[in-house]
């Protein structure tokens, strides 16, 4: 009987506490959303810098090879131009990261659309982070360029920080 008399006051206090908890979680969620949007946009900028540099890698390799050839030719060594052309083509194919960069951009689109949809998105964002990591890792392995390698390291560090935030989301 005593519990029945206390219930209205307990219910009122409990409802107030749950409402405050819900409001606090919504506020925290909005702060996390803003933070994640900034982090992923920064990663996208790094990805685009890599993209710009990656386009130049085969040309830089060709110039480097031509310089070496000039030095060889100066020493009266015969050079097979077809072999050199094939070497450049193989190198260009091996260091081509355009597919990885295209998939990275697609993953960024998925990140932003997932965040825009709202709701429980933590697991989905965590999965997309794994995919971003795979693509950037492959990019770093194939790039054959010191500046790109440096940017890949920056990307990985930023992605790890974003992923830690993502793990705070339901």
Rosetta silent file (secondary structure, phi, psi, omega in degrees, C-alpha in Angstrom):
SEQUENCE: XXXXXXXXXXXXXXXXXXXXXXXXXXXXXXXXXXXXXXXXXXXXXXXXXXXXXXXXXXXXXXXXXXXXXXXXXXXXXXXXXXXXXXXXXXXXXXXXXXXXXXXXXXXXXXXXXXXXXXXXXXXXXXXXXXXXXXXXXXXXXXXXXXXXXXXXXXXXXXXXXXXXXXXXXX
SCORE:     score description
SCORE:     0.000 S_00000001
   1 L     0.000  -40.911  178.992    0.000    0.000    0.000 S_00000001
   2 H   -63.542  -40.865 -179.738    2.826    2.386    0.832 S_00000001
   3 H   -63.660  -38.377  178.937    4.529    1.634   -2.517 S_00000001
   4 H   -63.914  -33.919 -179.674    1.301    2.411   -4.361 S_00000001
   5 H   -74.829  -31.161 -178.852    1.136    5.779   -2.689 S_00000001
   6 H   -82.435  -21.739 -174.115    4.762    6.586   -3.571 S_00000001
   7 H   -53.804  -45.950 -179.590    4.479    5.451   -7.197 S_00000001
   8 H   -55.551  -39.743  179.971    3.128    8.753   -8.655 S_00000001
   9 H   -71.024  -41.279  178.029    6.132   10.634   -7.238 S_00000001
  10 H   -63.550  -44.403 -179.518    8.586    7.915   -8.366 S_00000001
  11 H   -62.211  -42.507  179.834    7.000    7.852  -11.837 S_00000001
  12 H   -62.618  -45.720 -179.661    7.224   11.639  -12.125 S_00000001
  13 H   -66.107  -42.195  179.774   10.916   11.639  -11.077 S_00000001
  14 H   -64.599  -43.331  178.392   11.725    8.698  -13.354 S_00000001
  15 H   -62.114  -41.385  178.765    9.995   10.329  -16.338 S_00000001
  16 H   -63.786  -44.645 -179.464   11.944   13.537  -15.706 S_00000001
  17 H   -64.329  -42.996  178.948   15.260   11.628  -15.471 S_00000001
  18 H   -65.240  -37.202  177.709   14.554    9.674  -18.669 S_00000001
  19 H   -65.424  -42.660  178.608   13.644   12.864  -20.481 S_00000001
  20 H   -64.568  -39.670  178.168   16.899   14.512  -19.333 S_00000001
  21 H   -63.346  -44.612  179.090   18.858   11.414  -20.439 S_00000001
  22 H   -61.611  -43.958 -179.702   17.205   11.472  -23.851 S_00000001
  23 H   -64.406  -42.005  179.339   17.945   15.178  -24.267 S_00000001
  24 H   -63.460  -42.018  179.421   21.577   14.695  -23.184 S_00000001
  25 H   -66.158  -37.069  176.831   22.013   11.823  -25.673 S_00000001
  26 H   -65.701  -41.985  178.160   20.518   13.921  -28.466 S_00000001
  27 H   -63.412  -45.728  178.717   22.886   16.786  -27.653 S_00000001
  28 H   -62.582  -39.872  178.573   25.852   14.430  -27.533 S_00000001
  29 H   -61.709  -41.059  178.979   24.717   12.863  -30.801 S_00000001
  30 H   -66.015  -39.835  177.937   24.607   16.267  -32.525 S_00000001
  31 H   -64.729  -43.873  177.648   28.111   17.091  -31.262 S_00000001
  32 H   -62.222  -40.175  179.506   29.392   13.698  -32.478 S_00000001
  33 H   -60.966  -47.839  179.599   27.725   14.243  -35.854 S_00000001
  34 H   -61.017  -45.159 -179.826   29.426   17.611  -36.345 S_00000001
  35 H   -60.911  -46.670 -178.901   32.762   16.145  -35.238 S_00000001
  36 H   -65.551  -39.928  177.800   32.472   13.142  -37.561 S_00000001
  37 H   -59.687  -42.496  178.066   31.445   15.281  -40.518 S_00000001
  38 H   -63.895  -44.864 -177.955   34.562   17.424  -39.997 S_00000001
  39 H   -63.260  -46.328 -177.867   36.794   14.378  -39.635 S_00000001
  40 H   -70.811  -32.696  176.202   35.473   12.616  -42.732 S_00000001
  41 H   -66.853  -39.167  176.750   35.590   15.809  -44.792 S_00000001
  42 H   -63.130  -39.593  177.277   39.236   16.261  -43.769 S_00000001
  43 H   -65.287  -37.373  178.578   39.921   12.672  -44.849 S_00000001
  44 H   -63.736  -38.955  177.566   38.215   13.360  -48.160 S_00000001
  45 H   -62.408  -44.177  177.975   40.538   16.338  -48.696 S_00000001
  46 H   -61.851  -42.904  178.675   43.567   14.104  -48.067 S_00000001
  47 H   -58.876  -41.375 -179.830   42.134   11.536  -50.492 S_00000001
  48 H   -69.918  -33.534  174.902   41.783   14.200  -53.180 S_00000001
  49 H   -63.929  -43.025  177.812   45.376   15.359  -52.622 S_00000001
  50 H   -60.266  -43.502 -179.715   46.493   11.754  -53.111 S_00000001
  51 H   -57.421  -45.609  179.864   44.391   11.596  -56.256 S_00000001
  52 H   -62.745  -45.261 -179.995   46.096   14.667  -57.690 S_00000001
  53 H   -67.545  -38.299 -176.489   49.560   13.331  -56.901 S_00000001
  54 H   -61.805  -31.357  178.975   48.781    9.821  -58.166 S_00000001
  55 H   -64.480  -27.483 -175.536   48.070   11.173  -61.641 S_00000001
  56 H   -88.883  -16.197 -173.204   51.636   12.480  -61.824 S_00000001
  57 H   -58.023  -50.673 -179.421   53.471    9.340  -60.642 S_00000001
  58 H   -60.557  -38.540  179.231   53.792    7.563  -64.032 S_00000001
  59 H   -65.240  -42.573  178.254   55.001   10.777  -65.714 S_00000001
  60 H   -63.257  -40.400  178.133   57.559   11.355  -62.965 S_00000001
  61 H   -63.266  -43.108  179.558   58.739    7.758  -63.318 S_00000001
  62 H   -60.082  -45.322  179.435   59.056    8.199  -67.077 S_00000001
  63 H   -62.631  -41.865  178.600   61.167   11.352  -66.616 S_00000001
  64 H   -62.710  -43.012  178.601   63.365    9.594  -64.078 S_00000001
  65 H   -64.441  -39.987  179.014   63.840    6.664  -66.450 S_00000001
  66 H   -64.518  -38.946  177.063   64.663    9.027  -69.324 S_00000001
  67 H   -61.713  -45.349  178.747   67.319   10.757  -67.191 S_00000001
  68 H   -61.920  -39.190  179.202   68.878    7.397  -66.400 S_00000001
  69 H   -62.865  -42.298  178.529   68.741    6.481  -70.081 S_00000001
  70 H   -58.276  -42.304  178.345   70.585    9.655  -71.057 S_00000001
  71 H   -64.050  -41.288  177.982   73.322    8.719  -68.605 S_00000001
  72 H   -65.280  -43.735 -178.672   73.470    5.201  -70.034 S_00000001
  73 H   -64.176  -31.827  177.916   73.518    6.477  -73.600 S_00000001
  74 H   -66.663  -22.112  179.686   76.374    8.790  -72.749 S_00000001
  75 L   -99.313   20.752  176.056   78.370    5.711  -71.815 S_00000001
  76 L    60.764   30.382  175.537   77.776    4.035  -75.202 S_00000001
  77 L   -93.132  136.022  179.001   75.436    1.356  -73.833 S_00000001
  78 L   -78.508  138.337 -178.427   72.732    0.173  -76.216 S_00000001
  79 L  -124.210  132.449  178.024   69.182    0.628  -74.949 S_00000001
  80 L   -87.316  106.102 -176.494   66.113   -1.177  -76.244 S_00000001
  81 H   -62.547  -35.523  178.202   63.477    1.584  -76.521 S_00000001
  82 H   -64.134  -40.524  178.523   60.622   -0.946  -76.778 S_00000001
  83 H   -62.638  -40.980  178.697   61.756   -2.555  -73.547 S_00000001
  84 H   -64.857  -43.883  179.180   61.782    0.859  -71.872 S_00000001
  85 H   -60.905  -42.021  178.166   58.298    1.659  -73.203 S_00000001
  86 H   -64.644  -41.087  179.246   57.001   -1.679  -71.833 S_00000001
  87 H   -59.775  -44.240  178.906   58.691   -1.006  -68.492 S_00000001
  88 H   -64.410  -41.965 -179.999   56.955    2.370  -68.220 S_00000001
  89 H   -63.805  -43.248  179.483   53.597    0.822  -69.177 S_00000001
  90 H   -64.385  -44.503  179.136   53.975   -1.960  -66.582 S_00000001
  91 H   -60.773  -46.360 -179.109   54.986    0.546  -63.912 S_00000001
  92 H   -59.502  -40.359  179.156   52.073    2.843  -64.758 S_00000001
  93 H   -68.344  -43.075 -176.638   49.662   -0.090  -64.487 S_00000001
  94 H   -67.190  -33.645 -177.619   51.191   -1.369  -61.244 S_00000001
  95 L   -97.531    6.445  179.421   51.065    2.024  -59.508 S_00000001
  96 L   -71.097  116.766 -179.625   47.597    2.951  -60.817 S_00000001
  97 L  -112.439   17.936 -176.530   45.432    3.653  -57.792 S_00000001
  98 H   -61.422  -39.055  178.963   42.464    5.129  -59.656 S_00000001
  99 H   -64.241  -42.967  179.808   40.172    2.215  -58.722 S_00000001
 100 H   -63.875  -41.399 -179.774   41.060    2.526  -55.049 S_00000001
 101 H   -68.592  -34.155  175.454   40.505    6.279  -55.121 S_00000001
 102 H   -65.253  -43.325  178.223   37.150    5.824  -56.845 S_00000001
 103 H   -66.417  -37.105  176.044   36.088    3.355  -54.155 S_00000001
 104 H   -58.000  -46.835 -179.878   37.314    5.754  -51.452 S_00000001
 105 H   -60.997  -40.495  177.527   35.089    8.477  -52.899 S_00000001
 106 H   -62.351  -40.557  179.000   32.168    6.039  -52.984 S_00000001
 107 H   -66.392  -36.663  176.661   32.774    5.168  -49.329 S_00000001
 108 H   -62.866  -42.111  176.912   32.790    8.861  -48.418 S_00000001
 109 H   -58.390  -41.769  178.649   29.410    9.232  -50.132 S_00000001
 110 H   -64.244  -40.831  178.553   28.155    6.290  -48.048 S_00000001
 111 H   -59.141  -52.110 -175.336   29.493    7.887  -44.855 S_00000001
 112 H   -66.795  -37.158  178.483   27.766   11.199  -45.506 S_00000001
 113 H   -70.578  -34.404  177.753   24.463    9.629  -46.577 S_00000001
 114 H   -65.317  -44.257  179.116   24.523    7.344  -43.514 S_00000001
 115 H   -65.477  -41.450  179.124   25.075   10.313  -41.211 S_00000001
 116 H   -60.902  -37.671 -179.491   22.356   12.306  -43.015 S_00000001
 117 H   -65.600  -30.600 -179.492   19.842    9.475  -42.527 S_00000001
 118 L    72.852 -165.660 -178.625   20.452    9.557  -38.792 S_00000001
 119 L    75.085 -167.025  179.870   19.254    6.898  -36.427 S_00000001
 120 L   -70.210  110.766 -176.066   21.363    3.964  -35.305 S_00000001
 121 L  -135.597    6.486 -176.634   24.302    4.051  -37.696 S_00000001
 122 H   -58.391  -48.030 -178.571   27.357    3.138  -35.616 S_00000001
 123 H   -64.947  -41.510  179.888   27.845   -0.375  -36.982 S_00000001
 124 H   -63.546  -44.826  178.950   27.371    0.742  -40.564 S_00000001
 125 H   -64.373  -37.471  177.604   29.875    3.583  -40.140 S_00000001
 126 H   -62.701  -42.640  178.066   32.335    1.210  -38.472 S_00000001
 127 H   -63.056  -43.462  179.758   32.064   -1.148  -41.442 S_00000001
 128 H   -63.836  -37.289  176.299   32.597    1.738  -43.897 S_00000001
 129 H   -59.823  -40.662  176.906   35.681    2.780  -41.886 S_00000001
 130 H   -60.667  -42.131  179.625   37.077   -0.728  -42.391 S_00000001
 131 H   -66.191  -41.571  176.195   36.500   -0.386  -46.132 S_00000001
 132 H   -59.302  -42.055  179.700   38.156    3.036  -46.183 S_00000001
 133 H   -62.529  -43.733  179.582   41.152    1.532  -44.400 S_00000001
 134 H   -59.449  -45.828 -177.655   41.443   -1.294  -46.945 S_00000001
 135 H   -66.508  -42.760 -178.097   41.380    1.110  -49.884 S_00000001
 136 H   -70.870  -32.396  177.586   43.873    3.566  -48.418 S_00000001
 137 H   -64.266  -45.366  177.893   46.161    0.704  -47.420 S_00000001
 138 H   -64.197  -40.038  178.029   46.179   -0.633  -50.987 S_00000001
 139 H   -58.924  -46.689  179.833   46.744    2.895  -52.279 S_00000001
 140 H   -63.150  -37.955 -179.366   49.781    3.279  -50.039 S_00000001
 141 H   -69.573  -32.303 -175.595   51.184   -0.077  -51.109 S_00000001
 142 H   -93.400  -21.216 -165.733   50.819    0.691  -54.817 S_00000001
 143 H   -62.049  -39.997  179.303   51.584    4.412  -54.947 S_00000001
 144 L    56.843   44.775 -179.289   55.395    4.332  -55.158 S_00000001
 145 L  -151.362  128.590 -175.287   55.652    8.002  -54.174 S_00000001
 146 H   -62.072  -42.976 -178.587   57.028    9.455  -50.921 S_00000001
 147 H   -65.812  -40.081  177.466   54.496   12.308  -50.686 S_00000001
 148 H   -64.101  -41.567  178.669   51.589    9.918  -51.292 S_00000001
 149 H   -59.522  -40.845  178.254   52.988    7.583  -48.610 S_00000001
 150 H   -63.379  -43.985  178.706   53.104   10.508  -46.189 S_00000001
 151 H   -65.889  -35.957  177.718   49.489   11.421  -47.006 S_00000001
 152 H   -62.565  -41.457  178.031   48.415    7.787  -46.586 S_00000001
 153 H   -63.064  -43.890  176.706   49.901    7.810  -43.072 S_00000001
 154 H   -60.031  -42.984 -179.837   48.021   11.042  -42.293 S_00000001
 155 H   -60.615  -47.899 -178.669   44.831    9.488  -43.688 S_00000001
 156 H   -60.754  -41.855  179.051   45.235    6.356  -41.550 S_00000001
 157 H   -63.507  -44.963  178.542   45.805    8.421  -38.397 S_00000001
 158 H   -65.140  -38.147  179.244   42.737   10.557  -39.127 S_00000001
 159 H   -66.476  -39.605  179.107   40.662    7.504  -39.968 S_00000001
 160 H   -63.393  -40.519  177.462   41.628    5.810  -36.712 S_00000001
 161 H   -64.441  -41.630  177.787   40.524    8.908  -34.765 S_00000001
 162 H   -63.820  -41.329 -178.214   37.219    8.969  -36.693 S_00000001
 163 H   -64.612  -36.778  176.671   36.713    5.270  -36.074 S_00000001
 164 H   -61.639  -40.092  177.059   37.186    5.766  -32.325 S_00000001
 165 H   -66.501  -42.517 -179.386   34.391    8.363  -32.433 S_00000001
 166 H   -57.912  -35.059 -178.518   32.212    6.060  -34.551 S_00000001
 167 L   -71.457   -6.304  174.053   32.491    3.412  -31.852 S_00000001
 168 L   -90.744    1.040 -176.586   30.745    5.829  -29.477 S_00000001
 169 L  -106.244  146.223  175.707   27.622    5.729  -31.649 S_00000001
 170 L   -74.665    0.000    0.000   24.813    3.206  -31.515 S_00000001
